[in-house]
């Protein structure tokens, strides 16, 4: 919002414009350039509604108990009085940084939309398991989602909400649970991540490398330099195996063998780090060459 008017905006990469076009087709408004592509950053488009259209859309959307409901209530009744607009402009900024997760009603359709917007579907490098990851600054909504899954999915009490220092994240990485969740989400309106979910559901021990590559091809560029290739996945499995063996040796009191294995583990990790740096450099050069051609 600005102090003169209030608008609603949904932005997406041009590679995956489904949500933007869905809002446009349902609510009208307009679709505009949101940002130009630059380097690894892909161009983005945005759906935007303002004036009476924004108020009408906000009135419809605020019927759903969501993180943005209080903001939508304000947008739905945006005042004519300039003094009131100044106050509500400040209130919108406050609500953006302090969302109220207690007002959220988590359902399968709500979770489908949330995963579309804030989630990631990936295949783990060291074993044939699909991982679902949802990141959010506000831990309250992640706890609400975790409680919902505990009730809806067998074994749901294993879902973990952790913090990496920059944001909070909910991780689900037990294959039976992730498959159940993905099927329920697809039946509940998953749109942007639907193709990723279809690919992930085909994962088994024989096609882990292929599924990882297929999932990587249809996501953004945020972590492209951290993705493991086939050799990286093999090294990751070797490291995990060595870590497990080290824990067993220590538990059995075989400290001499544990010490020797610990040195080997240090070597494995060092080799892995160097190989990843080489891969990152090679990928960066290839991307730079591609950008210069374009």
C-alpha positions as a printed NumPy array, in Angstrom:
array([[  0.   ,   0.   ,   0.   ],
       [  0.899,   3.664,  -0.289],
       [ -0.591,   6.508,   1.714],
       [ -2.808,   7.372,  -1.238],
       [ -4.081,   3.959,  -2.294],
       [ -4.039,   0.238,  -1.619],
       [ -3.249,  -2.526,  -4.097],
       [ -2.897,  -6.315,  -4.046],
       [  0.065,  -7.964,  -5.773],
       [  1.131, -11.55 ,  -6.524],
       [  4.523, -11.96 ,  -8.241],
       [  6.135, -15.032,  -9.819],
       [  8.937, -16.04 , -12.13 ],
       [  7.918, -16.116, -15.786],
       [  8.962, -19.763, -15.763],
       [  6.029, -20.653, -13.472],
       [  3.242, -18.07 , -14.009],
       [  0.331, -20.319, -12.973],
       [ -0.68 , -18.42 ,  -9.832],
       [ -0.385, -15.008, -11.497],
       [ -2.596, -16.073, -14.39 ],
       [ -5.068, -17.781, -12.042],
       [ -5.563, -14.523, -10.103],
       [ -5.928, -12.602, -13.379],
       [ -8.48 , -15.038, -14.808],
       [-10.546, -15.138, -11.609],
       [-10.337, -11.551, -10.34 ],
       [ -9.382,  -9.393, -13.316],
       [ -6.863,  -6.641, -12.577],
       [ -3.723,  -6.656, -14.71 ],
       [ -0.473,  -8.538, -15.309],
       [  2.718,  -6.492, -15.457],
       [  6.491,  -6.862, -15.553],
       [  7.672,  -7.141, -11.955],
       [ 11.416,  -7.403, -12.581],
       [ 13.742,  -7.936, -15.52 ],
       [ 16.038, -10.95 , -15.685],
       [ 19.608, -10.227, -14.704],
       [ 22.403, -12.759, -14.383],
       [ 20.993, -15.826, -12.638],
       [ 17.864, -13.915, -11.618],
       [ 14.962, -14.814, -13.848],
       [ 12.449, -12.204, -15.028],
       [  9.207, -12.058, -13.064],
       [  5.668, -10.924, -13.724],
       [  3.038,  -9.758, -11.257],
       [ -0.729,  -9.698, -11.004],
       [ -1.915,  -6.436,  -9.529],
       [ -5.305,  -5.056,  -8.557],
       [ -5.973,  -1.597,  -7.173],
       [ -8.866,   0.7  ,  -6.329],
       [-12.319,  -0.863,  -6.197],
       [-11.043,  -4.138,  -7.71 ],
       [ -8.516,  -4.515,  -4.894],
       [-11.21 ,  -3.87 ,  -2.287],
       [-13.541,  -6.445,  -3.838],
       [-10.799,  -9.101,  -4.086],
       [ -9.642,  -8.412,  -0.521],
       [-13.218,  -8.807,   0.712],
       [-13.371, -12.261,  -0.888],
       [ -9.934, -13.428,   0.256],
       [-10.329, -12.26 ,   3.851],
       [-13.089, -14.84 ,   4.358],
       [-10.304, -17.415,   4.704],
       [ -8.461, -17.476,   8.026],
       [ -4.88 , -16.933,   6.849],
       [ -1.71 , -15.087,   7.832],
       [ -2.731, -12.107,   5.71 ],
       [ -6.368, -11.952,   6.826],
       [ -5.916,  -8.849,   8.994],
       [ -4.144,  -7.055,   6.124],
       [ -6.906,  -8.07 ,   3.709],
       [ -9.564,  -6.769,   6.103],
       [ -7.841,  -3.378,   6.014],
       [ -7.556,  -3.474,   2.212],
       [-11.232,  -4.403,   1.883],
       [-12.294,  -1.245,   3.717],
       [ -9.544,   1.161,   2.593],
       [-10.759,   4.623,   3.673],
       [-11.135,   7.858,   1.741],
       [ -9.866,   9.958,   4.676],
       [ -6.156,  10.793,   4.228],
       [ -5.472,  10.784,   7.992],
       [ -6.935,   7.288,   8.356],
       [ -4.874,   6.086,   5.403],
       [ -1.644,   7.225,   7.101],
       [ -2.537,   5.243,  10.214],
       [ -3.563,   2.105,   8.274],
       [ -0.469,   2.297,   6.068],
       [  1.655,   2.021,   9.229],
       [ -0.566,  -0.799,  10.527],
       [ -0.125,  -2.783,   7.29 ],
       [  3.658,  -2.502,   7.611],
       [  3.461,  -3.705,  11.217],
       [  1.272,  -6.685,  10.317],
       [  3.642,  -7.669,   7.528],
       [  6.467,  -8.124,  10.04 ],
       [  4.362,  -9.534,  12.908],
       [  1.849, -12.01 ,  11.456],
       [ -0.613, -13.707,  13.807],
       [ -0.43 , -17.478,  13.301],
       [ -3.172, -18.03 ,  15.916],
       [ -5.694, -16.854,  13.319],
       [ -4.698, -19.536,  10.795],
       [ -6.961, -22.522,  10.103],
       [ -4.767, -25.14 ,   8.417],
       [ -6.6  , -27.367,   5.938],
       [ -5.348, -29.422,   3.012],
       [ -6.257, -26.704,   0.459],
       [ -4.566, -24.083,   2.666],
       [ -1.438, -26.261,   2.945],
       [ -1.432, -26.826,  -0.84 ],
       [ -1.33 , -23.075,  -1.397],
       [  1.289, -22.612,   1.304],
       [  3.582, -25.262,  -0.202],
       [  3.075, -23.716,  -3.646],
       [  4.258, -20.357,  -2.299],
       [  6.827, -21.213,   0.364],
       [  7.763, -24.878,  -0.041],
       [ 10.355, -27.045,  -1.741],
       [ 10.13 , -30.644,  -2.97 ],
       [ 13.47 , -32.408,  -3.397],
       [ 15.054, -35.856,  -3.434],
       [ 17.781, -36.49 ,  -0.877],
       [ 21.295, -37.122,  -2.127],
       [ 22.249, -40.019,   0.125],
       [ 19.1  , -42.154,  -0.062],
       [ 15.914, -42.551,  -2.094],
       [ 13.705, -40.307,   0.046],
       [ 11.639, -37.27 ,  -0.902],
       [ 12.061, -34.263,   1.371],
       [  9.435, -31.564,   1.843],
       [ 10.735, -28.269,   3.2  ],
       [  8.708, -25.175,   4.101],
       [ 10.569, -22.026,   5.171],
       [  9.027, -19.079,   6.966],
       [ 10.222, -16.29 ,   9.253],
       [  7.227, -16.751,  11.531],
       [  7.568, -20.008,  13.459],
       [  3.938, -19.927,  14.586],
       [  2.464, -20.916,  11.241],
       [  4.987, -23.768,  10.875],
       [  3.988, -25.084,  14.3  ],
       [  0.337, -24.862,  13.233],
       [  1.101, -26.865,  10.061],
       [  3.092, -29.427,  12.082],
       [  0.152, -29.887,  14.486],
       [ -2.209, -30.327,  11.545],
       [  0.015, -33.016,   9.998],
       [  0.33 , -34.805,  13.341],
       [ -3.441, -35.273,  13.287],
       [ -3.832, -36.018,   9.572],
       [ -0.801, -38.158,   8.673],
       [  0.251, -41.412,  10.417],
       [  3.588, -40.878,  12.171],
       [  3.167, -37.117,  11.83 ],
       [  4.759, -36.483,  15.207],
       [  8.166, -36.85 ,  13.514],
       [  7.853, -33.564,  11.597],
       [ 10.593, -31.167,  12.72 ],
       [ 10.472, -27.382,  13.007],
       [ 14.002, -25.982,  13.235],
       [ 15.847, -22.711,  12.677],
       [ 18.898, -22.076,  10.509],
       [ 19.47 , -18.593,  11.905],
       [ 17.859, -16.784,   8.956],
       [ 14.446, -18.435,   8.944],
       [ 12.471, -21.284,  10.467],
       [ 11.805, -24.437,   8.495],
       [  9.507, -27.44 ,   8.691],
       [ 11.086, -30.621,   7.304],
       [  9.339, -33.881,   6.404],
       [ 11.603, -36.606,   5.065],
       [ 10.041, -39.976,   5.79 ],
       [  9.047, -41.533,   2.484],
       [  5.684, -42.984,   3.475],
       [  4.621, -39.655,   4.995],
       [  5.855, -37.475,   2.131],
       [  4.041, -39.652,  -0.416],
       [  0.811, -39.427,   1.584],
       [  1.141, -35.661,   1.966],
       [  1.914, -35.074,  -1.717],
       [ -1.098, -37.127,  -2.843],
       [ -3.401, -35.248,  -0.473],
       [ -2.012, -31.899,  -1.638],
       [ -2.455, -32.788,  -5.31 ],
       [ -6.073, -33.693,  -4.585],
       [ -6.513, -30.377,  -2.74 ],
       [ -5.43 , -27.954,  -5.455],
       [ -1.626, -27.982,  -5.632],
       [ -0.766, -25.928,  -8.73 ],
       [  2.781, -24.551,  -9.003],
       [  4.479, -27.553,  -7.396],
       [  2.166, -30.117,  -9.001],
       [  4.679, -31.285, -11.62 ],
       [  7.364, -31.561,  -8.934],
       [  5.009, -33.671,  -6.817],
       [  4.273, -35.997,  -9.75 ],
       [  7.998, -36.487, -10.379],
       [  8.758, -37.016,  -6.681],
       [  6.071, -39.703,  -6.333],
       [  7.915, -41.777,  -8.971],
       [ 11.082, -41.968,  -6.826],
       [ 12.585, -45.361,  -5.99 ],
       [ 16.057, -46.755,  -5.336],
       [ 16.756, -47.294,  -9.038],
       [ 16.089, -43.737, -10.241],
       [ 17.235, -41.445,  -7.422],
       [ 19.803, -39.587,  -9.554],
       [ 17.325, -39.104, -12.409],
       [ 14.556, -37.834, -10.108],
       [ 16.945, -35.384,  -8.408],
       [ 17.97 , -34.024, -11.799],
       [ 14.371, -33.79 , -13.017],
       [ 13.308, -31.882,  -9.899],
       [ 16.288, -29.526, -10.198],
       [ 15.359, -28.7  , -13.804],
       [ 11.98 , -27.212, -12.849],
       [ 12.897, -25.113,  -9.806],
       [ 14.511, -21.699,  -9.429],
       [ 18.178, -20.776,  -9.292],
       [ 18.459, -20.091,  -5.543],
       [ 20.547, -23.181,  -4.693],
       [ 21.805, -24.251,  -8.089],
       [ 25.48 , -24.049,  -7.014],
       [ 24.854, -26.239,  -3.953],
       [ 23.167, -29.098,  -5.794],
       [ 25.056, -32.364,  -5.836],
       [ 25.761, -34.167,  -9.087],
       [ 25.94 , -37.99 ,  -9.284],
       [ 29.5  , -38.067,  -7.902],
       [ 28.489, -35.666,  -5.133],
       [ 25.602, -37.963,  -4.157],
       [ 27.986, -40.92 ,  -4.033],
       [ 30.398, -38.998,  -1.783],
       [ 27.505, -37.946,   0.443],
       [ 26.456, -41.577,   0.883],
       [ 30.044, -42.577,   1.719],
       [ 30.248, -39.835,   4.35 ],
       [ 26.92 , -40.831,   5.906],
       [ 27.977, -44.508,   5.99 ],
       [ 31.277, -43.608,   7.651],
       [ 29.488, -41.429,  10.214],
       [ 27.164, -44.285,  11.122],
       [ 30.051, -46.722,  11.456],
       [ 31.96 , -44.229,  13.626],
       [ 29.029, -43.897,  16.023],
       [ 28.784, -47.682,  16.351],
       [ 32.525, -48.058,  17.039],
       [ 32.414, -45.381,  19.748],
       [ 29.325, -46.99 ,  21.306],
       [ 31.144, -50.353,  21.419],
       [ 34.241, -48.809,  22.98 ],
       [ 36.495, -49.584,  19.987],
       [ 38.272, -46.253,  20.289],
       [ 41.405, -47.157,  18.291],
       [ 39.343, -48.188,  15.252],
       [ 37.143, -45.141,  15.774],
       [ 40.167, -42.829,  15.732],
       [ 41.381, -44.295,  12.439],
       [ 37.911, -44.   ,  10.894],
       [ 37.616, -40.422,  12.136],
       [ 40.76 , -39.487,  10.175],
       [ 39.314, -41.174,   7.099],
       [ 36.053, -39.234,   7.593],
       [ 37.978, -35.94 ,   7.703],
       [ 39.614, -36.888,   4.409],
       [ 36.248, -37.768,   2.828],
       [ 34.762, -34.418,   3.856],
       [ 37.788, -32.508,   2.593],
       [ 37.628, -34.272,  -0.768],
       [ 33.912, -33.525,  -0.966],
       [ 34.407, -29.81 ,  -0.253],
       [ 37.105, -29.458,  -2.907],
       [ 35.01 , -31.329,  -5.481],
       [ 32.005, -29.094,  -4.732],
       [ 34.126, -25.968,  -5.195],
       [ 35.315, -27.316,  -8.543],
       [ 31.732, -28.07 ,  -9.573],
       [ 30.545, -24.613,  -8.503],
       [ 33.329, -22.947, -10.506],
       [ 32.562, -25.053, -13.58 ],
       [ 28.813, -24.335, -13.315],
       [ 29.408, -20.596, -12.836],
       [ 31.62 , -20.422, -15.917],
       [ 29.063, -22.3  , -17.976],
       [ 26.262, -20.013, -16.807],
       [ 28.347, -16.902, -17.497],
       [ 29.038, -18.118, -21.031],
       [ 25.337, -18.822, -21.538],
       [ 24.363, -15.344, -20.306],
       [ 26.93 , -13.679, -22.615],
       [ 25.507, -15.544, -25.611],
       [ 22.005, -14.383, -24.735]])
